[in-house]
Amino acid sequence: MADGFFGYPFRRLFLSPPAYHEWSGSTALMDWLESPTAHIFRVNVPGYNKEDIKVQVGDGNILHIKGEGGKEETHEKDTVWHVAERGTRKRGFSREIELPEDVKLDQIKAQVENGVLTIVVPKDTNPKQSKVRNINITSKL
């Protein structure tokens, strides 16, 4: 919703912390922690193997986390369901997180263990040079 109203690049001016989005119906609950040296994301991904999960960084420092697959439960034709709260179909999830500008995109690491995907995004401690450039003003072009 914020993208439609504010649009990139203006969302950085109005939204803090940076925007993140999830695919509706996602069961991939997430924690976002910030230490002095890194941003750490922990995402619940029970039943997913590392082959089922894709982590990418796109334009605008957008971290994409996507999971597809998972196991589909099969049952005999004469099985009657009374309650199905855990889900029996293949499922997927998707998250988009706008990373801050002070991160090292080339040093992002991810691992999945015991149903939790951990993504570590190191901070860039070197200040970036200002993109502001003075323009000389003359009386005629």
Short mmCIF file of C-alpha atoms in Angstrom, two decimals:
data_model
loop_
_atom_site.label_atom_id
_atom_site.label_comp_id
_atom_site.label_asym_id
_atom_site.label_seq_id
_atom_site.Cartn_x
_atom_site.Cartn_y
_atom_site.Cartn_z
CA MET A 1 0.00 0.00 0.00
CA ALA A 2 2.81 2.42 0.85
CA ASP A 3 4.38 1.82 -2.56
CA GLY A 4 1.22 2.90 -4.35
CA PHE A 5 0.81 6.07 -2.32
CA PHE A 6 4.37 7.23 -1.70
CA GLY A 7 6.17 5.29 -4.43
CA TYR A 8 9.88 4.64 -4.64
CA PRO A 9 12.09 6.64 -3.87
CA PHE A 10 9.81 8.66 -1.56
CA ARG A 11 8.96 5.82 0.84
CA ARG A 12 12.36 6.22 2.55
CA LEU A 13 11.32 9.75 3.53
CA PHE A 14 8.03 8.76 5.14
CA LEU A 15 8.42 5.20 6.41
CA SER A 16 10.69 4.13 9.22
CA PRO A 17 11.81 1.38 9.59
CA PRO A 18 12.14 0.68 5.88
CA ALA A 19 9.08 -0.88 4.27
CA TYR A 20 8.48 -4.57 4.12
CA HIS A 21 5.71 -6.55 2.49
CA GLU A 22 4.44 -10.06 2.79
CA TRP A 23 2.31 -12.15 0.52
CA SER A 24 -1.13 -12.42 2.07
CA GLY A 25 -1.71 -15.73 3.77
CA SER A 26 1.97 -16.17 4.50
CA THR A 27 2.84 -18.27 7.50
CA ALA A 28 6.48 -17.16 7.36
CA LEU A 29 6.64 -15.10 10.54
CA MET A 30 9.69 -12.85 10.69
CA ASP A 31 11.88 -11.09 13.25
CA TRP A 32 14.17 -8.20 12.21
CA LEU A 33 16.98 -7.40 14.62
CA GLU A 34 19.63 -4.73 14.27
CA SER A 35 23.02 -5.06 15.93
CA PRO A 36 25.88 -2.54 15.72
CA THR A 37 27.38 -4.55 12.83
CA ALA A 38 24.44 -6.13 10.96
CA HIS A 39 20.73 -6.47 10.29
CA ILE A 40 19.54 -9.98 11.15
CA PHE A 41 16.35 -11.50 9.77
CA ARG A 42 14.87 -14.71 11.17
CA VAL A 43 11.99 -16.23 9.24
CA ASN A 44 9.95 -19.28 10.28
CA VAL A 45 10.09 -21.78 7.40
CA PRO A 46 9.02 -25.15 8.88
CA GLY A 47 8.97 -27.96 6.33
CA TYR A 48 11.11 -26.11 3.78
CA ASN A 49 14.52 -27.27 2.59
CA LYS A 50 17.17 -24.83 1.42
CA GLU A 51 16.30 -25.87 -2.15
CA ASP A 52 12.71 -24.62 -1.62
CA ILE A 53 13.82 -21.11 -0.56
CA LYS A 54 15.19 -18.29 -2.71
CA VAL A 55 16.84 -15.16 -1.28
CA GLN A 56 17.69 -12.31 -3.68
CA VAL A 57 18.49 -8.59 -3.58
CA GLY A 58 16.88 -6.45 -6.27
CA ASP A 59 16.96 -2.83 -7.37
CA GLY A 60 16.45 -0.31 -4.60
CA ASN A 61 18.04 -2.56 -1.95
CA ILE A 62 14.95 -4.80 -1.88
CA LEU A 63 15.57 -8.15 -0.19
CA HIS A 64 13.27 -10.81 -1.69
CA ILE A 65 12.61 -13.98 0.31
CA LYS A 66 10.47 -16.59 -1.40
CA GLY A 67 9.56 -20.15 -0.53
CA GLU A 68 7.82 -22.61 -2.78
CA GLY A 69 6.92 -26.21 -2.40
CA GLY A 70 6.83 -28.02 0.85
CA LYS A 71 5.30 -31.43 1.22
CA GLU A 72 1.77 -32.12 0.08
CA GLU A 73 -0.02 -34.63 2.23
CA THR A 74 -1.83 -37.37 0.35
CA HIS A 75 -4.49 -39.62 1.74
CA GLU A 76 -6.62 -42.49 0.53
CA LYS A 77 -9.81 -41.68 -1.35
CA ASP A 78 -12.03 -42.91 1.46
CA THR A 79 -10.39 -40.63 4.07
CA VAL A 80 -12.75 -38.11 5.67
CA TRP A 81 -11.32 -34.84 6.98
CA HIS A 82 -12.84 -33.48 10.20
CA VAL A 83 -10.35 -30.67 10.85
CA ALA A 84 -7.55 -29.37 8.59
CA GLU A 85 -5.82 -26.51 10.43
CA ARG A 86 -2.22 -27.40 9.62
CA GLY A 87 -2.78 -27.24 5.89
CA THR A 88 -2.57 -30.12 3.48
CA ARG A 89 -1.70 -28.37 0.24
CA LYS A 90 1.54 -27.17 -1.19
CA ARG A 91 2.20 -23.73 0.14
CA GLY A 92 4.41 -20.78 -0.50
CA PHE A 93 5.42 -17.50 1.00
CA SER A 94 7.00 -14.29 -0.15
CA ARG A 95 8.54 -11.34 1.68
CA GLU A 96 10.03 -8.09 0.36
CA ILE A 97 12.10 -5.96 2.70
CA GLU A 98 13.61 -2.61 1.78
CA LEU A 99 17.09 -2.65 3.26
CA PRO A 100 18.74 0.50 4.60
CA GLU A 101 21.36 2.14 2.39
CA ASP A 102 24.25 1.44 4.79
CA VAL A 103 24.55 -2.30 4.08
CA LYS A 104 27.08 -4.50 2.29
CA LEU A 105 24.95 -6.21 -0.35
CA ASP A 106 27.83 -8.38 -1.56
CA GLN A 107 28.34 -9.94 1.91
CA ILE A 108 24.81 -11.12 2.73
CA LYS A 109 24.70 -14.65 4.15
CA ALA A 110 21.73 -16.97 4.68
CA GLN A 111 21.24 -20.35 6.30
CA VAL A 112 18.27 -22.51 7.20
CA GLU A 113 18.35 -24.71 10.29
CA ASN A 114 15.59 -26.32 12.36
CA GLY A 115 12.84 -24.58 10.39
CA VAL A 116 14.30 -21.08 10.75
CA LEU A 117 15.89 -19.11 7.90
CA THR A 118 18.52 -16.68 9.21
CA ILE A 119 19.76 -13.90 6.93
CA VAL A 120 22.64 -11.69 8.06
CA VAL A 121 23.10 -8.39 6.24
CA PRO A 122 26.35 -6.70 7.38
CA LYS A 123 26.37 -2.94 7.82
CA ASP A 124 28.81 -0.78 5.87
CA THR A 125 30.82 1.11 8.49
CA ASN A 126 32.56 3.32 5.90
CA PRO A 127 30.57 6.48 5.27
CA LYS A 128 29.52 6.82 1.64
CA GLN A 129 30.55 9.93 -0.22
CA SER A 130 27.80 12.45 -0.58
CA LYS A 131 25.96 12.37 -3.89
CA VAL A 132 25.48 16.14 -3.66
CA ARG A 133 27.37 18.05 -6.31
CA ASN A 134 27.57 21.82 -6.56
CA ILE A 135 26.55 23.31 -9.90
CA ASN A 136 28.25 26.49 -11.06
CA ILE A 137 25.72 29.20 -11.93
CA THR A 138 26.46 31.61 -14.80
CA SER A 139 24.54 34.58 -16.16
CA LYS A 140 24.16 32.98 -19.65
CA LEU A 141 24.01 29.42 -20.91
#
